[in-house]
mmCIF file of C-alpha atoms and ligand atoms in Angstrom:
data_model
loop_
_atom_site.group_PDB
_atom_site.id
_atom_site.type_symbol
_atom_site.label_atom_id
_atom_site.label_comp_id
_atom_site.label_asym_id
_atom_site.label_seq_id
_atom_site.Cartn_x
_atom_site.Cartn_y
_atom_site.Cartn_z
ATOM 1 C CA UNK D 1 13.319 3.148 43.753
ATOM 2 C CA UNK D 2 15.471 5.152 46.261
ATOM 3 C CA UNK D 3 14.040 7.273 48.772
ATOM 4 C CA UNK D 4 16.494 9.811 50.494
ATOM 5 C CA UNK D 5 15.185 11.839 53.438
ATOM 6 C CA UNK D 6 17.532 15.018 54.082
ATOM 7 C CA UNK D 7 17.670 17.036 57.550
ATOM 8 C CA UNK D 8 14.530 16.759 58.322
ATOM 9 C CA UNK D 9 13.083 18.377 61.909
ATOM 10 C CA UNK D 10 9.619 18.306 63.318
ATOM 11 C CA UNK D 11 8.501 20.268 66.795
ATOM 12 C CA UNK D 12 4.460 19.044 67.875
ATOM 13 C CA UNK D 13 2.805 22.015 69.327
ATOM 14 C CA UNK D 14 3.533 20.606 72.695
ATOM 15 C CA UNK D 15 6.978 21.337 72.517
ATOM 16 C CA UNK D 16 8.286 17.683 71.751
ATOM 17 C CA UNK D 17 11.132 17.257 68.866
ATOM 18 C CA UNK D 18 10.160 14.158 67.411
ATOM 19 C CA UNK D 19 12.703 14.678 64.563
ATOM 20 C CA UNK D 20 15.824 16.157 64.705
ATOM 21 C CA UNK D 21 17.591 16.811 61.038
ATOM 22 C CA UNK D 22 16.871 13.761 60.244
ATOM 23 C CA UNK D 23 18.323 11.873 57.129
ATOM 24 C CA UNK D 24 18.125 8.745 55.559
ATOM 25 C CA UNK D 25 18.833 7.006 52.611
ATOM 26 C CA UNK D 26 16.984 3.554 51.969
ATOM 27 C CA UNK D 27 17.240 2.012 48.365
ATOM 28 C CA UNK D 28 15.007 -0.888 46.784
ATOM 29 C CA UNK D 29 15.160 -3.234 49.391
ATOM 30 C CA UNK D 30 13.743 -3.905 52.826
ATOM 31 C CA UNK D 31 15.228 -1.385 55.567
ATOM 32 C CA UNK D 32 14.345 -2.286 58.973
ATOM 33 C CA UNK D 33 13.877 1.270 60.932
ATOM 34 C CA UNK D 34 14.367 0.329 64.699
ATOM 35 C CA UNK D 35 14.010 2.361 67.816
ATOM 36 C CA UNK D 36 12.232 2.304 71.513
ATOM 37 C CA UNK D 37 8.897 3.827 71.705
ATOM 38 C CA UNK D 38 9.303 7.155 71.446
ATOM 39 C CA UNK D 39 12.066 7.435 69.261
ATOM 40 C CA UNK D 40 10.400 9.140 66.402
ATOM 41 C CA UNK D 41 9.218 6.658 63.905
ATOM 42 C CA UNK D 42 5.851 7.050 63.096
ATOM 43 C CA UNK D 43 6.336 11.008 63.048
ATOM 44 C CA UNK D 44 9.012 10.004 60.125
ATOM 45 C CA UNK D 45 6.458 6.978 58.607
ATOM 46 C CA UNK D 46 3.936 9.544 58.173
ATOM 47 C CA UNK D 47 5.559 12.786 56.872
ATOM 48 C CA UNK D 48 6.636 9.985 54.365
ATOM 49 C CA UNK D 49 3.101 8.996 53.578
ATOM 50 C CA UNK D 50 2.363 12.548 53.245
ATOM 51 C CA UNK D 51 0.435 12.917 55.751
ATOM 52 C CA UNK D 52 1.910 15.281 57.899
ATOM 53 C CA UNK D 53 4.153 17.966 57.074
ATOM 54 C CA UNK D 54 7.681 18.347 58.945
ATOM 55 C CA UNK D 55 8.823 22.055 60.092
ATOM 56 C CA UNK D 56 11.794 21.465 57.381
ATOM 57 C CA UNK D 57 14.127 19.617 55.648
ATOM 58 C CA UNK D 58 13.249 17.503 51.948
ATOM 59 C CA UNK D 59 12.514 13.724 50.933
ATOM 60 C CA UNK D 60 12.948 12.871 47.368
ATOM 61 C CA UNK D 61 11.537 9.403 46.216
ATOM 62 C CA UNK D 62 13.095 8.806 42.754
ATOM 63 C CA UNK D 63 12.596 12.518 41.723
ATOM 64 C CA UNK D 64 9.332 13.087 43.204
ATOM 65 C CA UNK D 65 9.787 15.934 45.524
ATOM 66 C CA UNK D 66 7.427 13.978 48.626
ATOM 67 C CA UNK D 67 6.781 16.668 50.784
ATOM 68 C CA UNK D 68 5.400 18.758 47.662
ATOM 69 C CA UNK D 69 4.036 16.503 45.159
ATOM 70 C CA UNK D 70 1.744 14.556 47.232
ATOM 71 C CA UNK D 71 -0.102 13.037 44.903
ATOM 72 C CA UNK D 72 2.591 11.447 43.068
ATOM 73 C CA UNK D 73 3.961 9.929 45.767
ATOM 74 C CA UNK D 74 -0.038 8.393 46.851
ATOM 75 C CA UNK D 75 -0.143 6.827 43.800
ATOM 76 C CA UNK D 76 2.990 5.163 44.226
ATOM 77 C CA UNK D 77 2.448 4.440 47.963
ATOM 78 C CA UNK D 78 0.769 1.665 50.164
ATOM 79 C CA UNK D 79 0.813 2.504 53.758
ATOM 80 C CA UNK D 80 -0.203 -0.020 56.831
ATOM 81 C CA UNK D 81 -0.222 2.609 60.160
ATOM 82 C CA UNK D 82 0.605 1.513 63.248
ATOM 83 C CA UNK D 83 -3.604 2.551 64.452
ATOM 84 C CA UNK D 84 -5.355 0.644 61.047
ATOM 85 C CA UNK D 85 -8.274 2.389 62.787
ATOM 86 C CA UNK D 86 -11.736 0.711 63.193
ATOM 87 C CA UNK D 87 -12.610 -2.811 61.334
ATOM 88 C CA UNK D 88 -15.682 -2.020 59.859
ATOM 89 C CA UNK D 89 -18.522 -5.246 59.571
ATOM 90 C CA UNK D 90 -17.212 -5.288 56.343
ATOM 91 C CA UNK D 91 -15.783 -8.439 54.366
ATOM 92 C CA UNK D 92 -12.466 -8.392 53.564
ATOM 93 C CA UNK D 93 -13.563 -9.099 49.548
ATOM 94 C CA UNK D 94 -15.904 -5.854 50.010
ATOM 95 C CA UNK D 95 -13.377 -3.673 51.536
ATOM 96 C CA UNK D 96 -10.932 -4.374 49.121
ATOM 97 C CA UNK D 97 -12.953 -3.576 45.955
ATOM 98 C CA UNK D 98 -13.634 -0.492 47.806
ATOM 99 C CA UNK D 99 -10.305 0.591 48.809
ATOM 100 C CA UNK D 100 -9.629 -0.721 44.746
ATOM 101 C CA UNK D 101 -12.234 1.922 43.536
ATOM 102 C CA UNK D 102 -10.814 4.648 45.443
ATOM 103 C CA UNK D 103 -7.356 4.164 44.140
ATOM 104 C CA UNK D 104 -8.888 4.627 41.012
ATOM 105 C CA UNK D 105 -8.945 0.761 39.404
ATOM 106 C CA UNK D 106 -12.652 1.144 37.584
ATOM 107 C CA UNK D 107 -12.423 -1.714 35.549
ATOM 108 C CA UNK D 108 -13.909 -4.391 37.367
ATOM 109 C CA UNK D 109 -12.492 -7.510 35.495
ATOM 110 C CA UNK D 110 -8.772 -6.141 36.492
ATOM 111 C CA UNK D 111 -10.037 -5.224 40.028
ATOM 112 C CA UNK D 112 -11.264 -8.662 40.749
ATOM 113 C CA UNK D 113 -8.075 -10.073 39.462
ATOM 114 C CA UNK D 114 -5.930 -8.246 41.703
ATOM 115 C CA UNK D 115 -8.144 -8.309 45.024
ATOM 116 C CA UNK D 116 -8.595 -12.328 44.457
ATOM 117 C CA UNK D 117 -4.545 -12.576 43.888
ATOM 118 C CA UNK D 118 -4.082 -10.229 47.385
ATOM 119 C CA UNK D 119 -6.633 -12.194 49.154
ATOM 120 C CA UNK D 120 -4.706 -15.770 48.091
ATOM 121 C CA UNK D 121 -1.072 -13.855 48.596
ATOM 122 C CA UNK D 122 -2.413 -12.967 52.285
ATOM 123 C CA UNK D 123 -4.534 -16.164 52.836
ATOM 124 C CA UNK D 124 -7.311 -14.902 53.787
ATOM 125 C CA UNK D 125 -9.166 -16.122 50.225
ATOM 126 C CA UNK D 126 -11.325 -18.962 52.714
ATOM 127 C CA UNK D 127 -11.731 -16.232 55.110
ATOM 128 C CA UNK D 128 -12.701 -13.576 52.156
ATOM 129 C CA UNK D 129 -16.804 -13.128 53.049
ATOM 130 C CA UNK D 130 -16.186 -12.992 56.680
ATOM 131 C CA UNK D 131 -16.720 -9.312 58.273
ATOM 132 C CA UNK D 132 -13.441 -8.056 58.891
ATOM 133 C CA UNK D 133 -14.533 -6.815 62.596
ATOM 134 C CA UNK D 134 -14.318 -10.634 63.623
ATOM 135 C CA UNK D 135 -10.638 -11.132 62.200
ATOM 136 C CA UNK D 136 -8.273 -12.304 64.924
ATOM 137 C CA UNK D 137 -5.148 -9.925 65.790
ATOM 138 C CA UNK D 138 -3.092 -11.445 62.579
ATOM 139 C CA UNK D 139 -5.464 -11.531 59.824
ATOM 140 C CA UNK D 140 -6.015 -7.905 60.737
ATOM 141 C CA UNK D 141 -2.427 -7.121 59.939
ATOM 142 C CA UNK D 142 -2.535 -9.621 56.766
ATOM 143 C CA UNK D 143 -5.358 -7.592 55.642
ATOM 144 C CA UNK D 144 -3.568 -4.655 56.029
ATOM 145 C CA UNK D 145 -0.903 -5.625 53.823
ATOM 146 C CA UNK D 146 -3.183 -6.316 51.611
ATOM 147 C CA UNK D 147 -4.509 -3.340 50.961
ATOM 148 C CA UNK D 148 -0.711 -1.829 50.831
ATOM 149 C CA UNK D 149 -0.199 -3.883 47.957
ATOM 150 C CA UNK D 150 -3.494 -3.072 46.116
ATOM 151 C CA UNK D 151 -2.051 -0.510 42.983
ATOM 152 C CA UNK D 152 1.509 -2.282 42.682
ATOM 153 C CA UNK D 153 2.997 0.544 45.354
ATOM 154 C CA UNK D 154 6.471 0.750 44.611
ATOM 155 C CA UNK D 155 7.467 2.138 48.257
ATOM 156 C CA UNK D 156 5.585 0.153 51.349
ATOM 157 C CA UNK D 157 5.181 1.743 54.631
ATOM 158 C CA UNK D 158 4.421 -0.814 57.782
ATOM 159 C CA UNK D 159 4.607 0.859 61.119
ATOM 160 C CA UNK D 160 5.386 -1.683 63.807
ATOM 161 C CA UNK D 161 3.075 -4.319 62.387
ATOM 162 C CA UNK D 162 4.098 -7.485 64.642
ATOM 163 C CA UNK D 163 3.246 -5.478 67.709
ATOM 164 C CA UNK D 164 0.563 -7.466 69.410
ATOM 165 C CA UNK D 165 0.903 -10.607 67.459
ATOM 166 C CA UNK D 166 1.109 -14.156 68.978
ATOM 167 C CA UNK D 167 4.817 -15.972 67.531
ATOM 168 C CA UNK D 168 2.536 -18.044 65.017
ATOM 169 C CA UNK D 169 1.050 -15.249 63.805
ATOM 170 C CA UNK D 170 4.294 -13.099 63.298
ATOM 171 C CA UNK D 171 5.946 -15.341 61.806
ATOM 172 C CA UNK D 172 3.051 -15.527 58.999
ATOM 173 C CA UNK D 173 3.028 -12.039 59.202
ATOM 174 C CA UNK D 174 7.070 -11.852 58.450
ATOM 175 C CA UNK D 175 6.926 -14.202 55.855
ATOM 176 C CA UNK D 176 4.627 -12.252 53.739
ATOM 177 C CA UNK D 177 6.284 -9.379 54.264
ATOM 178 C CA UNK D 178 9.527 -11.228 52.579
ATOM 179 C CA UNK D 179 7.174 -12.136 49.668
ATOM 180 C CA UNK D 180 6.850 -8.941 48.701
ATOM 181 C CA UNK D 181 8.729 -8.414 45.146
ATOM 182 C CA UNK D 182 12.099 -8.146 44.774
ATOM 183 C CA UNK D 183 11.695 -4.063 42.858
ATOM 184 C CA UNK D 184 9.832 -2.426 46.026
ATOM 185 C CA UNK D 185 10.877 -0.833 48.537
ATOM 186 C CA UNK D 186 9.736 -1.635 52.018
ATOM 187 C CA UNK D 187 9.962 0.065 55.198
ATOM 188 C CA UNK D 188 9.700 -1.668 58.220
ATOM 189 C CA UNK D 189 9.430 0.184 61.417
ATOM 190 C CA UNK D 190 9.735 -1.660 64.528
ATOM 191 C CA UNK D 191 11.114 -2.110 68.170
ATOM 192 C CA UNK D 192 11.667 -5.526 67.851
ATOM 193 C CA UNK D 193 15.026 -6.513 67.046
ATOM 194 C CA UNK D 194 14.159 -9.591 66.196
ATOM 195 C CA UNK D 195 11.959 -8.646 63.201
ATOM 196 C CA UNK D 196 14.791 -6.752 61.243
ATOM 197 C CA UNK D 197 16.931 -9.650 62.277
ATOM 198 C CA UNK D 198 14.639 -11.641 60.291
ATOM 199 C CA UNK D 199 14.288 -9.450 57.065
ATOM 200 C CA UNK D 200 16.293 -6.586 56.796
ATOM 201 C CA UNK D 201 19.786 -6.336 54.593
ATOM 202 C CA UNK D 202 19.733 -2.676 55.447
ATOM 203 C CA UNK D 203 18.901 -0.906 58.369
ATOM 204 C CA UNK D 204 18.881 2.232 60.765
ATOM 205 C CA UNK D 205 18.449 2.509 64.631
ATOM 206 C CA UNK D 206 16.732 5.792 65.560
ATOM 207 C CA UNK D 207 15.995 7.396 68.845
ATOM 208 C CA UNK D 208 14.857 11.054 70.223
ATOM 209 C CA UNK D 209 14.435 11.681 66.680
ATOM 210 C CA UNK D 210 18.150 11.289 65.520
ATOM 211 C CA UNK D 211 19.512 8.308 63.392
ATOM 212 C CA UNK D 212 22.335 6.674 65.867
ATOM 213 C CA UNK D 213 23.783 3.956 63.131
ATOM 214 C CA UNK D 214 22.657 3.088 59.588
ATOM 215 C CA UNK D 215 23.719 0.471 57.454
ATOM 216 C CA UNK D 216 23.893 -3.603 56.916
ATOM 217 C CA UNK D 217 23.375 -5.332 60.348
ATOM 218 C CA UNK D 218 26.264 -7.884 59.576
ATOM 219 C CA UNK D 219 28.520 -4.872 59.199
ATOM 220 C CA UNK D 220 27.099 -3.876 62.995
ATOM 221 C CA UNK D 221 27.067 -7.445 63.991
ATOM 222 C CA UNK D 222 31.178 -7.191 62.943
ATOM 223 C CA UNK D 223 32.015 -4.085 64.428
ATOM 224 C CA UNK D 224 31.673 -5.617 68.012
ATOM 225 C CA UNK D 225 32.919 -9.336 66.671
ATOM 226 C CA UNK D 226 34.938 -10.332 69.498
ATOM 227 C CA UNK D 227 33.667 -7.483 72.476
ATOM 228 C CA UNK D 228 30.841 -8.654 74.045
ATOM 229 C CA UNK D 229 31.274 -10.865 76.748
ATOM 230 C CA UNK D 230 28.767 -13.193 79.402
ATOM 231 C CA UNK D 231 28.018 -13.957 82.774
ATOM 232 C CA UNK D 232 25.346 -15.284 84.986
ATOM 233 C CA UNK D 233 24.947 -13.849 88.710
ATOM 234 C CA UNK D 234 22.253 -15.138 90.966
ATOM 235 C CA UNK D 235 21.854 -11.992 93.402
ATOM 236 C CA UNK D 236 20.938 -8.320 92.410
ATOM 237 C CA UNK D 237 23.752 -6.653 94.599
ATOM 238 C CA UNK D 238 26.095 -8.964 92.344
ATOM 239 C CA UNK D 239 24.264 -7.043 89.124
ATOM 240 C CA UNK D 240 24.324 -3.550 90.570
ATOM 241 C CA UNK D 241 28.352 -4.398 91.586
ATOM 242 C CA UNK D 242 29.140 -5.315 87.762
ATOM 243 C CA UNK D 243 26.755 -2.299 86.612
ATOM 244 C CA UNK D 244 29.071 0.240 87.857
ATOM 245 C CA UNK D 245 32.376 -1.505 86.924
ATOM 246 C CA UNK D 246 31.683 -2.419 83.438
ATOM 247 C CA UNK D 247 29.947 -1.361 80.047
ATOM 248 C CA UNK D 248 26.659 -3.258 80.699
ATOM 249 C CA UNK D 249 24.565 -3.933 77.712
ATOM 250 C CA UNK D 250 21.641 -5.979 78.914
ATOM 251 C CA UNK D 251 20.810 -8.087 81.841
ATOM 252 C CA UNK D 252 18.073 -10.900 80.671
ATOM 253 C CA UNK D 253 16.684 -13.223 83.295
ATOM 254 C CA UNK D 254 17.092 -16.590 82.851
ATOM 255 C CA UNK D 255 16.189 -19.429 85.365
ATOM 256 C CA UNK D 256 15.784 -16.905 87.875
ATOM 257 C CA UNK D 257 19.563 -15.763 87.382
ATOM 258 C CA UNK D 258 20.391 -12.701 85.378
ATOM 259 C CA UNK D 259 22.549 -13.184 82.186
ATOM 260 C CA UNK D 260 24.889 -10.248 81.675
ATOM 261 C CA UNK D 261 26.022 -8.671 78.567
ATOM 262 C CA UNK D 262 29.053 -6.297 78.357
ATOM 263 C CA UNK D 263 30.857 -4.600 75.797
ATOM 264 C CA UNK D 264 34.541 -4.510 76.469
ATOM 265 C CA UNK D 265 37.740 -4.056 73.723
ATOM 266 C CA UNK D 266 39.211 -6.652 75.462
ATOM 267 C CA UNK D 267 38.683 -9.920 78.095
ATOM 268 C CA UNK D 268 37.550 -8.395 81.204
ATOM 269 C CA UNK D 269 38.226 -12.157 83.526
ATOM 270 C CA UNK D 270 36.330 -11.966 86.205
ATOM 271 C CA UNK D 271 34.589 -15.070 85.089
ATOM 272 C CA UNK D 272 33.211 -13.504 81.953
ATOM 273 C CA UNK D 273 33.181 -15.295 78.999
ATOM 274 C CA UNK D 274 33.267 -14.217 74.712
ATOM 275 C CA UNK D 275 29.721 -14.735 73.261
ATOM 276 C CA UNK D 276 29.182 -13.753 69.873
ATOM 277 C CA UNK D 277 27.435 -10.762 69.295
ATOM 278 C CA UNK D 278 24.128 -10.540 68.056
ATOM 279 C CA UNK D 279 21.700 -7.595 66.711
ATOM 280 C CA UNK D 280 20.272 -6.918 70.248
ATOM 281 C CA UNK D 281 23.775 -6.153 71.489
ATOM 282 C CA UNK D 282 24.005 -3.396 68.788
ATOM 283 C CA UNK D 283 20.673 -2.310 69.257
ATOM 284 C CA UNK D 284 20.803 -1.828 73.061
ATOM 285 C CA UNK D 285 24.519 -0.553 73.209
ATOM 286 C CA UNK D 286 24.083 2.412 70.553
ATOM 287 C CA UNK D 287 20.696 3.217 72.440
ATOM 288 C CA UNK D 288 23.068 3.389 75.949
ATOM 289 C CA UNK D 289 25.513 5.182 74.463
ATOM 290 C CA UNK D 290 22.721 7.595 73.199
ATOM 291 C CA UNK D 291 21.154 7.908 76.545
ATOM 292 C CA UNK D 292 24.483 8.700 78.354
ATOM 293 C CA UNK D 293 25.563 11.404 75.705
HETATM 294 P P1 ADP Q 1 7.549 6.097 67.736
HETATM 295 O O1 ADP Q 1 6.709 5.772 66.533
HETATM 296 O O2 ADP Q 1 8.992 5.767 67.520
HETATM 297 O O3 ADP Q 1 7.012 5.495 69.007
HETATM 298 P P2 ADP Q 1 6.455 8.778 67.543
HETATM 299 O O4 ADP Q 1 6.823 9.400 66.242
HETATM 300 O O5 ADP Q 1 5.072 8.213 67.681
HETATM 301 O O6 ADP Q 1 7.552 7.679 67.937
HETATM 302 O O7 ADP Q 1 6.654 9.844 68.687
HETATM 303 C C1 ADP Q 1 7.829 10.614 68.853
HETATM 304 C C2 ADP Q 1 7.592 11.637 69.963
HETATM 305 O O8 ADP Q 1 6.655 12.593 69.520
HETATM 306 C C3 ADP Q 1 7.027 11.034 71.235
HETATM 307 O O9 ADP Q 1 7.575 11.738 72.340
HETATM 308 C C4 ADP Q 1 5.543 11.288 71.098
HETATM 309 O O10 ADP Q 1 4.929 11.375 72.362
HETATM 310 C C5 ADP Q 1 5.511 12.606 70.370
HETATM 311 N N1 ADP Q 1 4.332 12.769 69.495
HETATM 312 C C6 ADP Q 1 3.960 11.949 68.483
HETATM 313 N N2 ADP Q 1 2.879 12.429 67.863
HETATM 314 C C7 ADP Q 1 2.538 13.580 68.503
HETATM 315 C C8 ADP Q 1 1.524 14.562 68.317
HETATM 316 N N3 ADP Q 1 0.625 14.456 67.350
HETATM 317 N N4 ADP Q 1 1.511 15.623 69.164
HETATM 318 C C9 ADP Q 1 2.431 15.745 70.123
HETATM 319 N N5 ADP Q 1 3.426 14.865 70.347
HETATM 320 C C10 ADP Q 1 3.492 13.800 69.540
#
């Protein structure tokens, strides 16, 4: 399944450009779509659920024109939002048959089958007769994938679903996600780097509504092989000094000392040393480079 998004552009009412010609291709796999709050991704997750329309451009998901056929692309569709909305005191077993019966699977003998496979996939089988208004943070999300998967989707929309989470719990929540078949597609939007990282062999980086790099983050990770170099400085005049004298990518604190990270083509001395580069350097030096454009 391919899904390719071409030039699209959405204004809100309030005058914000959320999207900005926007295009993207994203085959059968699972693309990690990263950016800062703000940056545009929900507006793109749901014109792509069909559920609002963009001002123009197309989407095409494997010859289903998206943006006109929206009921071809529900049927193929499972969607977790970033707001799942309110948990109803409803058990997870209930809500599922529900959701089931709405997505048109009357027989009950192959309804069962796949709600009781979705509850065990997502582990919440013990936890199946509990109301879902008492699930904790994670089994939220778990039961949101869940009811993605009900109707073998073939394209899966999560909008930043480890937001929130405590480590234990994202790290469920991540492996699940990786469970997913191999023949789906999966969208992943998030603003932790750490998440596509973890799952993505494709990916873009979006912000202000414009697509700043696409493609596999080990080709990113290569591109800056060798230019990104490290130092620790204990004061903050030290920082501001090395801020305005070289291409700073981030400053983390560690100890109580900041750790510098700077781009340069080659050895700056100074007492900086090579580091390897890792997906947060391309993340946060495409998003300066963005910001100073
Ligand atoms: P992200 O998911 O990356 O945080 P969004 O798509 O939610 O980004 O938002 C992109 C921009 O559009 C933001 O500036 C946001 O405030 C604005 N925005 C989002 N939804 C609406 C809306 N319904 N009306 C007006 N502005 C909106």
């Amino acid at each position: 399944m391919a899904l390719t998004i071409s030039g699209l552009s959405k204004t809100y009412p309030n005058g914000v450009k959320a999207l900005k010609n926007l295009s993207l291709t994203i085959g059968n796999e699972m693309f990690g779509l990263l950016g800062p709050n703000g940056a545009g991704k929900s507006s793109l997750m749901r014109t792509v659920a069909t559920l609002q329309d963009p001002d123009s451009g197309s989407i095409d998901l494997d010859g289903i024109d998206v943006l006109n056929d929206k009921t071809s692309v529900r049927r193929v569709l499972g969607y977790l939002p970033q707001e799942f909305g309110v948990y109803p005191k409803m058990s997870a077993l209930d809500m599922l048959h529900h959701l089931a019966i709405m997505k048109g699977i009357a027989n009950k003998t192959e309804r069962t089958q796949m709600v009781d496979a979705l509850l065990n996939q997502t582990n919440l089988w013990s936890s199946r007769k509990k109301s879902l208004s008492t699930y904790s943070g994670g089994m939220k999300q778990r039961f949101g994938i869940a009811q993605a998967l009900l109707a073998n989707p073939k394209l899966i929309i999560v909008d930043e679903p480890t937001a929130g989470l405590d480590p234990a719990e994202r790290n469920r929540f991540l492996n699940l996600l990786s469970s997913i078949g191999s023949n789906v597609t999966v969208i992943l939007s998030t603003h932790i780097v750490e998440d596509v990282r973890e799952l993505c062999p494709r990916m873009a980086i979006i912000a202000s509504g414009e697509v700043l790099l696409e493609g596999a983050p080990a080709e990113a990770l290569d591109a800056l092989a060798g230019k990104i170099y490290s130092k620790v400085v204990a004061t903050d005049d030290e920082l501001r000094a090395l801020e305005t004298s070289f291409d700073v990518i981030s400053t983390n604190l560690v100890g109580g000392l900041h750790e510098v990270r700077i781009f340069a083509d080659t050895n700056p001395g100074d007492g900086f040393k090579p580091v390897d580069s890792d997906l947060e350097d391309v993340y946060f030096l495409n998003l300066s480079r963005h910001s100073k454009n």
